[in-house]
mmCIF file of C-alpha atoms and ligand atoms in Angstrom:
data_model
loop_
_atom_site.group_PDB
_atom_site.id
_atom_site.type_symbol
_atom_site.label_atom_id
_atom_site.label_comp_id
_atom_site.label_asym_id
_atom_site.label_seq_id
_atom_site.Cartn_x
_atom_site.Cartn_y
_atom_site.Cartn_z
ATOM 1 C CA MET A 167 0.000 0.000 0.000
ATOM 2 C CA TYR A 168 1.289 3.421 -0.975
ATOM 3 C CA THR A 169 0.837 6.926 0.407
ATOM 4 C CA LEU A 170 0.945 10.197 -1.525
ATOM 5 C CA GLN A 171 4.619 10.435 -0.496
ATOM 6 C CA SER A 172 5.522 7.012 -1.869
ATOM 7 C CA VAL A 173 3.537 6.475 -5.090
ATOM 8 C CA PRO A 174 5.822 5.865 -8.063
ATOM 9 C CA THR A 175 6.030 9.063 -10.149
ATOM 10 C CA PRO A 176 4.780 10.538 -12.341
ATOM 11 C CA CYS A 177 1.326 9.857 -10.931
ATOM 12 C CA TYR A 178 -1.997 11.663 -10.829
ATOM 13 C CA VAL A 179 -3.456 11.174 -7.368
ATOM 14 C CA ILE A 180 -7.194 11.717 -6.980
ATOM 15 C CA ASP A 181 -8.079 12.976 -3.500
ATOM 16 C CA GLU A 182 -11.283 11.205 -2.520
ATOM 17 C CA ALA A 183 -12.001 13.329 0.563
ATOM 18 C CA ALA A 184 -11.667 16.544 -1.461
ATOM 19 C CA LEU A 185 -13.937 15.119 -4.141
ATOM 20 C CA VAL A 186 -16.557 14.267 -1.513
ATOM 21 C CA ARG A 187 -16.377 17.808 -0.101
ATOM 22 C CA ASN A 188 -17.154 19.170 -3.567
ATOM 23 C CA LEU A 189 -19.937 16.657 -4.095
ATOM 24 C CA GLN A 190 -21.561 17.593 -0.783
ATOM 25 C CA ILE A 191 -21.712 21.229 -1.901
ATOM 26 C CA LEU A 192 -23.252 20.242 -5.233
ATOM 27 C CA GLN A 193 -25.719 17.946 -3.540
ATOM 28 C CA GLY A 194 -26.717 20.832 -1.259
ATOM 29 C CA VAL A 195 -27.559 22.931 -4.330
ATOM 30 C CA GLU A 196 -29.660 20.082 -5.727
ATOM 31 C CA LYS A 197 -31.505 19.632 -2.445
ATOM 32 C CA ARG A 198 -32.229 23.314 -1.829
ATOM 33 C CA THR A 199 -33.281 24.167 -5.377
ATOM 34 C CA GLY A 200 -34.493 20.988 -7.065
ATOM 35 C CA ALA A 201 -31.977 21.556 -9.863
ATOM 36 C CA LYS A 202 -30.240 18.527 -11.324
ATOM 37 C CA ILE A 203 -26.458 18.529 -11.572
ATOM 38 C CA LEU A 204 -24.566 16.460 -14.144
ATOM 39 C CA LEU A 205 -20.848 15.680 -14.349
ATOM 40 C CA ALA A 206 -19.349 17.091 -17.576
ATOM 41 C CA GLN A 207 -17.159 14.092 -18.365
ATOM 42 C CA LYS A 208 -14.817 15.960 -20.692
ATOM 43 C CA CYS A 209 -13.247 17.479 -17.568
ATOM 44 C CA PHE A 210 -12.960 14.384 -15.409
ATOM 45 C CA SER A 211 -13.736 10.863 -16.621
ATOM 46 C CA ASN A 212 -12.188 8.630 -13.966
ATOM 47 C CA PHE A 213 -14.999 6.161 -13.926
ATOM 48 C CA ALA A 214 -13.736 4.351 -10.838
ATOM 49 C CA LEU A 215 -15.161 7.344 -9.001
ATOM 50 C CA TYR A 216 -18.498 7.377 -10.865
ATOM 51 C CA PRO A 217 -20.353 5.215 -8.324
ATOM 52 C CA LEU A 218 -19.282 7.666 -5.606
ATOM 53 C CA ILE A 219 -20.170 10.737 -7.703
ATOM 54 C CA GLY A 220 -23.528 9.185 -8.570
ATOM 55 C CA LYS A 221 -24.434 9.060 -4.885
ATOM 56 C CA TYR A 222 -24.418 12.859 -4.753
ATOM 57 C CA ILE A 223 -25.475 14.240 -8.165
ATOM 58 C CA SER A 224 -27.966 13.332 -10.874
ATOM 59 C CA GLY A 225 -25.879 11.971 -13.732
ATOM 60 C CA THR A 226 -23.476 12.653 -16.560
ATOM 61 C CA THR A 227 -23.218 14.705 -19.703
ATOM 62 C CA ALA A 228 -21.176 13.839 -22.763
ATOM 63 C CA SER A 229 -19.631 15.444 -25.832
ATOM 64 C CA GLY A 230 -20.287 12.441 -28.058
ATOM 65 C CA LEU A 231 -20.728 8.691 -28.214
ATOM 66 C CA PHE A 232 -17.687 7.582 -26.235
ATOM 67 C CA GLU A 233 -18.341 9.749 -23.205
ATOM 68 C CA ALA A 234 -22.042 8.915 -23.420
ATOM 69 C CA LYS A 235 -21.186 5.193 -23.311
ATOM 70 C CA LEU A 236 -18.907 5.710 -20.340
ATOM 71 C CA GLY A 237 -21.641 7.544 -18.437
ATOM 72 C CA ALA A 238 -24.227 4.890 -19.323
ATOM 73 C CA GLU A 239 -21.942 2.036 -18.303
ATOM 74 C CA GLU A 240 -20.325 3.437 -15.200
ATOM 75 C CA MET A 241 -22.727 5.986 -13.651
ATOM 76 C CA GLN A 242 -26.068 4.654 -14.930
ATOM 77 C CA LYS A 243 -28.021 7.768 -14.029
ATOM 78 C CA GLU A 244 -29.328 10.601 -16.240
ATOM 79 C CA ASN A 245 -27.197 10.744 -19.376
ATOM 80 C CA HIS A 246 -27.178 13.834 -21.601
ATOM 81 C CA VAL A 247 -25.205 14.584 -24.761
ATOM 82 C CA PHE A 248 -24.364 17.677 -26.783
ATOM 83 C CA SER A 249 -22.354 17.842 -29.976
ATOM 84 C CA PRO A 250 -22.097 20.541 -32.647
ATOM 85 C CA ALA A 251 -22.874 17.798 -35.202
ATOM 86 C CA PHE A 252 -23.805 14.120 -34.797
ATOM 87 C CA ARG A 253 -22.615 11.300 -37.077
ATOM 88 C CA ALA A 254 -25.067 9.034 -38.870
ATOM 89 C CA GLU A 255 -23.219 5.838 -37.872
ATOM 90 C CA GLU A 256 -23.383 6.764 -34.177
ATOM 91 C CA PHE A 257 -26.706 8.463 -33.727
ATOM 92 C CA GLU A 258 -28.964 5.467 -33.007
ATOM 93 C CA GLU A 259 -26.549 4.134 -30.414
ATOM 94 C CA ILE A 260 -26.444 7.555 -28.776
ATOM 95 C CA CYS A 261 -30.254 7.594 -28.666
ATOM 96 C CA SER A 262 -30.309 4.152 -27.082
ATOM 97 C CA ILE A 263 -28.159 5.268 -24.120
ATOM 98 C CA CYS A 264 -29.006 8.985 -23.650
ATOM 99 C CA ASP A 265 -32.164 10.483 -22.213
ATOM 100 C CA HIS A 266 -31.465 14.069 -23.339
ATOM 101 C CA ILE A 267 -29.863 15.250 -26.592
ATOM 102 C CA VAL A 268 -28.942 18.877 -27.243
ATOM 103 C CA PHE A 269 -28.643 20.022 -30.862
ATOM 104 C CA ASN A 270 -26.440 22.897 -31.897
ATOM 105 C CA SER A 271 -28.561 24.074 -34.845
ATOM 106 C CA PHE A 272 -32.037 23.763 -36.323
ATOM 107 C CA ALA A 273 -30.511 21.865 -39.239
ATOM 108 C CA GLN A 274 -29.209 19.185 -36.820
ATOM 109 C CA LYS A 275 -32.501 19.130 -34.964
ATOM 110 C CA ASP A 276 -34.470 18.626 -38.179
ATOM 111 C CA LYS A 277 -32.073 15.896 -39.297
ATOM 112 C CA TRP A 278 -32.236 13.827 -36.112
ATOM 113 C CA ILE A 279 -35.327 14.599 -34.055
ATOM 114 C CA LYS A 280 -37.530 11.835 -35.510
ATOM 115 C CA THR A 281 -34.932 9.188 -34.674
ATOM 116 C CA ALA A 282 -34.447 10.619 -31.195
ATOM 117 C CA GLN A 283 -38.196 10.654 -30.546
ATOM 118 C CA LYS A 284 -38.444 7.007 -31.604
ATOM 119 C CA TYR A 285 -36.150 6.228 -28.673
ATOM 120 C CA GLY A 286 -38.071 8.526 -26.305
ATOM 121 C CA VAL A 287 -35.171 10.976 -25.974
ATOM 122 C CA SER A 288 -35.918 14.528 -24.798
ATOM 123 C CA CYS A 289 -34.528 16.967 -27.391
ATOM 124 C CA GLY A 290 -33.248 20.494 -26.893
ATOM 125 C CA ILE A 291 -31.493 23.304 -28.725
ATOM 126 C CA ARG A 292 -28.308 25.050 -27.617
ATOM 127 C CA ILE A 293 -28.728 28.797 -27.783
ATOM 128 C CA ASN A 294 -26.085 31.489 -27.933
ATOM 129 C CA PRO A 295 -27.225 34.474 -25.867
ATOM 130 C CA GLU A 296 -24.353 36.543 -27.314
ATOM 131 C CA CYS A 297 -23.456 37.752 -23.858
ATOM 132 C CA SER A 298 -19.691 37.544 -23.203
ATOM 133 C CA THR A 299 -18.887 37.729 -19.505
ATOM 134 C CA GLN A 300 -15.281 36.602 -19.561
ATOM 135 C CA GLN A 301 -12.230 38.626 -20.374
ATOM 136 C CA GLY A 302 -8.914 37.316 -21.511
ATOM 137 C CA HIS A 303 -9.709 33.749 -22.504
ATOM 138 C CA ALA A 304 -11.242 34.173 -25.977
ATOM 139 C CA ILE A 305 -10.764 30.472 -26.746
ATOM 140 C CA TYR A 306 -13.099 29.684 -23.856
ATOM 141 C CA ASP A 307 -15.814 32.142 -24.914
ATOM 142 C CA PRO A 308 -18.662 30.524 -26.886
ATOM 143 C CA CYS A 309 -20.219 33.988 -27.232
ATOM 144 C CA ALA A 310 -17.232 35.448 -29.108
ATOM 145 C CA PRO A 311 -17.955 36.786 -32.622
ATOM 146 C CA GLY A 312 -18.044 33.998 -35.200
ATOM 147 C CA SER A 313 -18.724 31.302 -32.596
ATOM 148 C CA ARG A 314 -20.025 27.960 -33.918
ATOM 149 C CA LEU A 315 -21.573 27.113 -30.552
ATOM 150 C CA GLY A 316 -25.287 27.660 -30.142
ATOM 151 C CA VAL A 317 -28.085 29.297 -32.140
ATOM 152 C CA THR A 318 -28.166 33.086 -32.023
ATOM 153 C CA LEU A 319 -31.448 34.962 -31.837
ATOM 154 C CA GLU A 320 -31.038 35.883 -35.493
ATOM 155 C CA ASN A 321 -30.894 32.197 -36.458
ATOM 156 C CA PHE A 322 -33.571 31.041 -34.024
ATOM 157 C CA ARG A 323 -36.652 29.579 -35.757
ATOM 158 C CA GLU A 324 -39.629 30.141 -33.511
ATOM 159 C CA ASP A 325 -41.883 28.322 -35.983
ATOM 160 C CA ASP A 326 -39.686 25.192 -35.896
ATOM 161 C CA LEU A 327 -39.917 24.183 -32.244
ATOM 162 C CA ASP A 328 -42.147 21.125 -32.592
ATOM 163 C CA GLY A 329 -40.794 18.463 -30.269
ATOM 164 C CA VAL A 330 -38.183 20.772 -28.742
ATOM 165 C CA GLU A 331 -38.472 20.264 -24.985
ATOM 166 C CA GLY A 332 -35.565 22.305 -23.686
ATOM 167 C CA LEU A 333 -32.959 24.966 -24.218
ATOM 168 C CA HIS A 334 -29.293 24.833 -23.285
ATOM 169 C CA PHE A 335 -26.707 27.562 -22.884
ATOM 170 C CA HIS A 336 -23.055 27.205 -21.978
ATOM 171 C CA THR A 337 -21.108 30.459 -21.893
ATOM 172 C CA LEU A 338 -19.138 30.483 -18.634
ATOM 173 C CA CYS A 339 -15.645 29.280 -17.717
ATOM 174 C CA GLU A 340 -14.406 29.269 -14.098
ATOM 175 C CA GLN A 341 -16.919 32.014 -13.262
ATOM 176 C CA ASN A 342 -18.918 33.122 -10.269
ATOM 177 C CA SER A 343 -22.691 33.426 -10.090
ATOM 178 C CA ASP A 344 -22.764 37.184 -10.798
ATOM 179 C CA ASP A 345 -21.812 36.295 -14.382
ATOM 180 C CA LEU A 346 -24.488 33.607 -14.447
ATOM 181 C CA LYS A 347 -27.029 36.223 -13.386
ATOM 182 C CA THR A 348 -25.925 38.560 -16.183
ATOM 183 C CA THR A 349 -26.064 35.720 -18.705
ATOM 184 C CA LEU A 350 -29.447 34.507 -17.512
ATOM 185 C CA ALA A 351 -30.878 38.000 -17.965
ATOM 186 C CA ALA A 352 -29.684 37.960 -21.603
ATOM 187 C CA VAL A 353 -31.104 34.450 -22.100
ATOM 188 C CA GLU A 354 -34.481 35.504 -20.726
ATOM 189 C CA GLU A 355 -34.620 38.700 -22.701
ATOM 190 C CA LYS A 356 -33.890 36.929 -25.972
ATOM 191 C CA PHE A 357 -35.347 33.458 -25.502
ATOM 192 C CA GLY A 358 -37.505 33.598 -22.338
ATOM 193 C CA LYS A 359 -40.804 33.582 -24.197
ATOM 194 C CA TYR A 360 -40.008 30.186 -25.745
ATOM 195 C CA LEU A 361 -39.332 28.603 -22.363
ATOM 196 C CA TYR A 362 -42.959 28.661 -21.224
ATOM 197 C CA GLY A 363 -43.848 25.714 -23.395
ATOM 198 C CA MET A 364 -40.749 23.709 -22.556
ATOM 199 C CA LYS A 365 -39.667 21.158 -19.964
ATOM 200 C CA TRP A 366 -36.108 22.147 -19.092
ATOM 201 C CA LEU A 367 -33.371 24.742 -19.244
ATOM 202 C CA ASN A 368 -29.740 23.637 -18.994
ATOM 203 C CA PHE A 369 -27.374 26.311 -17.615
ATOM 204 C CA GLY A 370 -24.285 24.491 -19.013
ATOM 205 C CA GLY A 371 -20.989 24.407 -17.127
ATOM 206 C CA GLY A 372 -18.286 26.857 -16.093
ATOM 207 C CA HIS A 373 -19.902 27.498 -12.705
ATOM 208 C CA HIS A 374 -17.049 27.415 -10.154
ATOM 209 C CA ILE A 375 -19.514 26.323 -7.491
ATOM 210 C CA THR A 376 -17.018 24.600 -5.199
ATOM 211 C CA ARG A 377 -14.482 27.443 -5.119
ATOM 212 C CA SER A 378 -14.254 29.036 -1.672
ATOM 213 C CA ASP A 379 -15.427 32.497 -2.805
ATOM 214 C CA TYR A 380 -18.351 31.228 -4.909
ATOM 215 C CA ASP A 381 -21.644 32.937 -4.173
ATOM 216 C CA LEU A 382 -24.066 30.008 -3.832
ATOM 217 C CA ARG A 383 -26.958 32.222 -2.920
ATOM 218 C CA THR A 384 -27.069 34.032 -6.261
ATOM 219 C CA LEU A 385 -26.810 30.698 -8.095
ATOM 220 C CA GLU A 386 -29.707 29.310 -6.104
ATOM 221 C CA GLU A 387 -31.800 32.434 -6.689
ATOM 222 C CA CYS A 388 -31.205 32.082 -10.437
ATOM 223 C CA ILE A 389 -32.311 28.440 -10.366
ATOM 224 C CA LEU A 390 -35.419 29.067 -8.272
ATOM 225 C CA HIS A 391 -36.383 32.066 -10.390
ATOM 226 C CA VAL A 392 -36.289 29.986 -13.595
ATOM 227 C CA ARG A 393 -38.108 27.042 -12.065
ATOM 228 C CA GLN A 394 -40.886 29.240 -10.711
ATOM 229 C CA LYS A 395 -41.298 31.614 -13.640
ATOM 230 C CA TYR A 396 -41.229 29.106 -16.490
ATOM 231 C CA GLY A 397 -42.139 25.858 -14.727
ATOM 232 C CA VAL A 398 -39.102 24.072 -16.161
ATOM 233 C CA GLU A 399 -36.488 21.721 -14.712
ATOM 234 C CA VAL A 400 -33.057 23.308 -14.357
ATOM 235 C CA TYR A 401 -29.881 21.401 -15.178
ATOM 236 C CA LEU A 402 -26.297 22.409 -14.419
ATOM 237 C CA GLU A 403 -23.412 20.490 -15.965
ATOM 238 C CA PRO A 404 -20.186 21.556 -14.268
ATOM 239 C CA GLY A 405 -16.935 19.762 -14.930
ATOM 240 C CA GLU A 406 -14.356 21.667 -12.924
ATOM 241 C CA ALA A 407 -16.585 22.244 -9.910
ATOM 242 C CA VAL A 408 -16.944 18.482 -9.387
ATOM 243 C CA ALA A 409 -13.226 17.749 -9.072
ATOM 244 C CA LEU A 410 -11.793 21.194 -8.313
ATOM 245 C CA ASN A 411 -8.699 20.939 -6.083
ATOM 246 C CA ALA A 412 -9.284 17.201 -5.815
ATOM 247 C CA GLY A 413 -6.052 15.831 -7.221
ATOM 248 C CA TYR A 414 -2.273 16.043 -7.361
ATOM 249 C CA LEU A 415 0.342 15.291 -9.943
ATOM 250 C CA ALA A 416 3.276 13.748 -8.097
ATOM 251 C CA THR A 417 6.619 14.131 -9.852
ATOM 252 C CA THR A 418 10.327 13.622 -9.175
ATOM 253 C CA VAL A 419 13.297 15.901 -9.894
ATOM 254 C CA LEU A 420 15.601 14.098 -12.335
ATOM 255 C CA GLU A 421 18.314 16.725 -12.819
ATOM 256 C CA VAL A 422 19.124 20.371 -12.216
ATOM 257 C CA VAL A 423 20.770 22.467 -14.940
ATOM 258 C CA HIS A 424 21.890 26.101 -14.981
ATOM 259 C CA ASN A 425 21.739 28.782 -17.666
ATOM 260 C CA GLY A 426 21.540 32.139 -15.954
ATOM 261 C CA ILE A 427 18.782 30.572 -13.839
ATOM 262 C CA ASP A 428 18.405 27.247 -12.089
ATOM 263 C CA ILE A 429 16.233 24.801 -13.987
ATOM 264 C CA ALA A 430 14.875 21.586 -12.520
ATOM 265 C CA LEU A 431 14.018 18.798 -14.960
ATOM 266 C CA LEU A 432 11.057 16.711 -13.795
ATOM 267 C CA ASP A 433 9.676 13.330 -14.816
ATOM 268 C CA THR A 434 6.487 15.112 -15.855
ATOM 269 C CA SER A 435 5.733 17.635 -18.594
ATOM 270 C CA ALA A 436 3.389 20.550 -19.074
ATOM 271 C CA ALA A 437 2.930 19.712 -22.751
ATOM 272 C CA CYS A 438 2.158 16.040 -22.115
ATOM 273 C CA HIS A 439 0.643 15.772 -18.660
ATOM 274 C CA MET A 440 -0.910 19.169 -17.903
ATOM 275 C CA PRO A 441 -1.590 20.658 -21.332
ATOM 276 C CA ASP A 442 -3.860 23.409 -19.975
ATOM 277 C CA VAL A 443 -0.808 24.945 -18.301
ATOM 278 C CA LEU A 444 0.372 25.890 -21.806
ATOM 279 C CA GLU A 445 -3.007 26.135 -23.512
ATOM 280 C CA MET A 446 -4.951 28.252 -21.054
ATOM 281 C CA PRO A 447 -2.245 29.259 -19.859
ATOM 282 C CA TYR A 448 -1.929 29.106 -16.075
ATOM 283 C CA ARG A 449 0.555 28.386 -13.294
ATOM 284 C CA PRO A 450 -0.471 25.347 -11.262
ATOM 285 C CA PRO A 451 -0.146 25.592 -7.485
ATOM 286 C CA LEU A 452 2.677 23.482 -6.032
ATOM 287 C CA CYS A 453 2.684 22.174 -2.444
ATOM 288 C CA GLY A 454 5.208 23.948 -0.221
ATOM 289 C CA ALA A 455 6.528 26.286 -2.938
ATOM 290 C CA GLY A 456 6.317 30.052 -3.316
ATOM 291 C CA GLU A 457 6.284 32.555 -6.126
ATOM 292 C CA LYS A 458 9.524 33.257 -7.953
ATOM 293 C CA GLY A 459 11.931 34.918 -5.463
ATOM 294 C CA GLU A 460 9.587 34.541 -2.503
ATOM 295 C CA LYS A 461 11.657 31.791 -0.853
ATOM 296 C CA PRO A 462 15.478 31.586 -1.006
ATOM 297 C CA TYR A 463 15.842 29.099 -3.898
ATOM 298 C CA THR A 464 14.045 29.739 -7.176
ATOM 299 C CA TYR A 465 13.834 27.182 -9.987
ATOM 300 C CA ARG A 466 12.198 27.025 -13.350
ATOM 301 C CA LEU A 467 10.338 23.697 -13.397
ATOM 302 C CA SER A 468 10.531 21.996 -16.743
ATOM 303 C CA SER A 469 10.521 18.629 -18.405
ATOM 304 C CA CYS A 470 12.426 16.192 -20.605
ATOM 305 C CA THR A 471 10.586 16.855 -23.856
ATOM 306 C CA CYS A 472 12.237 18.614 -26.809
ATOM 307 C CA LEU A 473 9.837 21.560 -26.606
ATOM 308 C CA ALA A 474 11.793 24.585 -25.366
ATOM 309 C CA GLY A 475 8.594 26.101 -24.030
ATOM 310 C CA ASP A 476 7.635 23.011 -22.031
ATOM 311 C CA VAL A 477 7.895 25.016 -18.810
ATOM 312 C CA ILE A 478 5.492 24.626 -15.909
ATOM 313 C CA GLY A 479 6.572 27.848 -14.225
ATOM 314 C CA ASP A 480 9.038 29.498 -11.842
ATOM 315 C CA TYR A 481 8.735 28.462 -8.189
ATOM 316 C CA SER A 482 10.776 29.085 -5.053
ATOM 317 C CA PHE A 483 11.713 26.689 -2.271
ATOM 318 C CA ASP A 484 13.147 26.762 1.272
ATOM 319 C CA ALA A 485 16.027 24.466 0.303
ATOM 320 C CA PRO A 486 17.889 23.713 -2.933
ATOM 321 C CA LEU A 487 16.217 21.073 -5.125
ATOM 322 C CA GLN A 488 18.093 17.831 -5.574
ATOM 323 C CA GLU A 489 17.818 14.780 -7.730
ATOM 324 C CA GLY A 490 15.146 12.507 -6.266
ATOM 325 C CA ASP A 491 13.149 15.268 -4.570
ATOM 326 C CA ARG A 492 9.414 14.780 -4.960
ATOM 327 C CA LEU A 493 7.044 17.617 -5.862
ATOM 328 C CA TYR A 494 3.241 17.708 -5.829
ATOM 329 C CA PHE A 495 1.330 19.920 -8.242
ATOM 330 C CA GLN A 496 -2.173 20.732 -7.009
ATOM 331 C CA ASP A 497 -5.580 20.893 -8.677
ATOM 332 C CA MET A 498 -4.549 18.217 -11.162
ATOM 333 C CA ALA A 499 -7.706 16.100 -11.329
ATOM 334 C CA ILE A 500 -9.410 18.352 -13.889
ATOM 335 C CA TYR A 501 -8.650 18.619 -17.607
ATOM 336 C CA SER A 502 -5.474 16.571 -17.053
ATOM 337 C CA MET A 503 -6.000 12.804 -17.389
ATOM 338 C CA VAL A 504 -8.622 13.436 -20.099
ATOM 339 C CA LYS A 505 -6.196 15.569 -22.133
ATOM 340 C CA ASN A 506 -2.743 14.076 -21.707
ATOM 341 C CA ASN A 507 -0.644 12.637 -24.524
ATOM 342 C CA THR A 508 2.568 10.765 -25.255
ATOM 343 C CA PHE A 509 4.411 13.405 -27.319
ATOM 344 C CA ASN A 510 8.157 12.590 -27.379
ATOM 345 C CA GLY A 511 7.220 9.096 -26.234
ATOM 346 C CA MET A 512 6.728 10.464 -22.723
ATOM 347 C CA PRO A 513 5.233 7.815 -20.432
ATOM 348 C CA LEU A 514 1.724 8.570 -19.186
ATOM 349 C CA PRO A 515 1.500 9.165 -15.419
ATOM 350 C CA SER A 516 -0.151 6.428 -13.387
ATOM 351 C CA ILE A 517 -3.499 7.161 -11.768
ATOM 352 C CA ALA A 518 -3.979 6.593 -8.044
ATOM 353 C CA LEU A 519 -6.719 7.162 -5.492
ATOM 354 C CA LEU A 520 -5.874 8.762 -2.149
ATOM 355 C CA LYS A 521 -8.337 7.567 0.489
ATOM 356 C CA GLU A 522 -9.406 9.500 3.563
ATOM 357 C CA ASP A 523 -7.060 7.430 5.776
ATOM 358 C CA GLY A 524 -4.020 8.544 3.751
ATOM 359 C CA SER A 525 -3.550 5.285 1.880
ATOM 360 C CA CYS A 526 -3.065 5.407 -1.857
ATOM 361 C CA ARG A 527 -4.242 2.730 -4.296
ATOM 362 C CA ILE A 528 -2.948 2.631 -7.868
ATOM 363 C CA LEU A 529 -5.937 2.483 -10.237
ATOM 364 C CA LYS A 530 -3.971 2.300 -13.468
ATOM 365 C CA ARG A 531 -0.399 2.078 -14.718
ATOM 366 C CA PHE A 532 0.627 2.715 -18.303
ATOM 367 C CA SER A 533 3.444 1.192 -20.272
ATOM 368 C CA TYR A 534 5.231 1.186 -23.610
ATOM 369 C CA ALA A 535 2.275 -0.769 -25.003
ATOM 370 C CA ASP A 536 -0.025 2.225 -24.435
ATOM 371 C CA PHE A 537 2.320 4.439 -26.451
ATOM 372 C CA LYS A 538 2.818 1.971 -29.274
ATOM 373 C CA GLY A 539 -0.734 0.669 -29.379
ATOM 374 C CA ARG A 540 -2.229 4.049 -30.196
ATOM 375 C CA LEU A 541 -0.026 4.482 -33.254
ATOM 376 C CA GLY A 542 -0.743 1.426 -35.347
HETATM 377 C C1 PLP B 693 -16.923 22.357 -21.092
HETATM 378 C C2 PLP B 693 -18.376 22.202 -20.954
HETATM 379 C C3 PLP B 693 -18.946 21.956 -19.704
HETATM 380 C C4 PLP B 693 -18.131 21.891 -18.431
HETATM 381 O O1 PLP B 693 -17.426 23.067 -18.220
HETATM 382 P P1 PLP B 693 -16.553 23.322 -16.876
HETATM 383 O O2 PLP B 693 -15.887 24.617 -17.193
HETATM 384 O O3 PLP B 693 -15.579 22.215 -16.733
HETATM 385 O O4 PLP B 693 -17.511 23.413 -15.754
HETATM 386 C C5 PLP B 693 -20.314 21.789 -19.648
HETATM 387 N N1 PLP B 693 -21.084 21.861 -20.752
HETATM 388 C C6 PLP B 693 -20.563 22.109 -21.983
HETATM 389 C C7 PLP B 693 -21.473 22.165 -23.165
HETATM 390 C C8 PLP B 693 -19.201 22.285 -22.122
HETATM 391 O O5 PLP B 693 -18.686 22.543 -23.336
#
């Protein structure tokens, strides 16, 4: 039996107690408001935890057939799916395992709704309220000009809503409920009149509900307002909020090199194992470390890939780093295991589960076969 301090590195370590704390908050929202909360699997798909997650929230949502299958097999609760466009060879299987399907256009809705209805699936349309509430991260803004995501008011066909039982919007990313309130006002102004005849409204994801400064009260007021005014079910489909701060990436220092600065080479990689660090970009928190220059010994933490920019960030420490030292990046359960890759033939980190009693169980190890097998 391992502990966090002894798991072989690199290793993602899912923190079960932290996950449960998040789930209790989400369950509280469900209980107080009657809203249904779904896990957005694209953020976190470690299905070993699905039975636990399913004890607290209402189900899963998927971006296509594979995630939908995973939700159906491993959570077995409500199973929703959204995709900008569905494929003919997959659509009937999707209908057989999903209870809600969200279409991204009236053309998609017209193409598929008869098939979906044959399977008793509840169909909805994703709308684009054209209300940007986030600055800085244009690639995360579905309301940006030219967006392919959701039907704008201009393209909305009010005479083509036969069989449409719900609307869906997803415009937030790591945001608080003040931005939800702003967005909801835009949704109601543009599309509110269509909601009266419908069964549900899905608020999408991007709600940072489990962050310590999140204003739950405003969220709950938004939900109750919609339920009362329009008589519809409300769904939320957070990814991050489910597993926020609920995992580590454990890594080992392999070597230290110097070129004007001190650079520690780790057995992990931003490009391969935490791609959002480069893509978003952001600086992941690291246990026991400070900002650059804050503690006496500053290092640039980097990896063994060939990519010069494969840098996790600059961090400072109380003591010099040495070969064999172990480091623990925080908040590594989300958008990590679902996005990693084997560029440069880098080994994939193992996946472990840290239990409340401090013991760590390895859920999965990867090998050369996982690298080779994906390539031919
Ligand atoms: C990404 C996404 C989510 C989850 O977003 P988080 O930021 O992880 O909460 C939910 N719904 C849709 C449609 C998404 O694209």
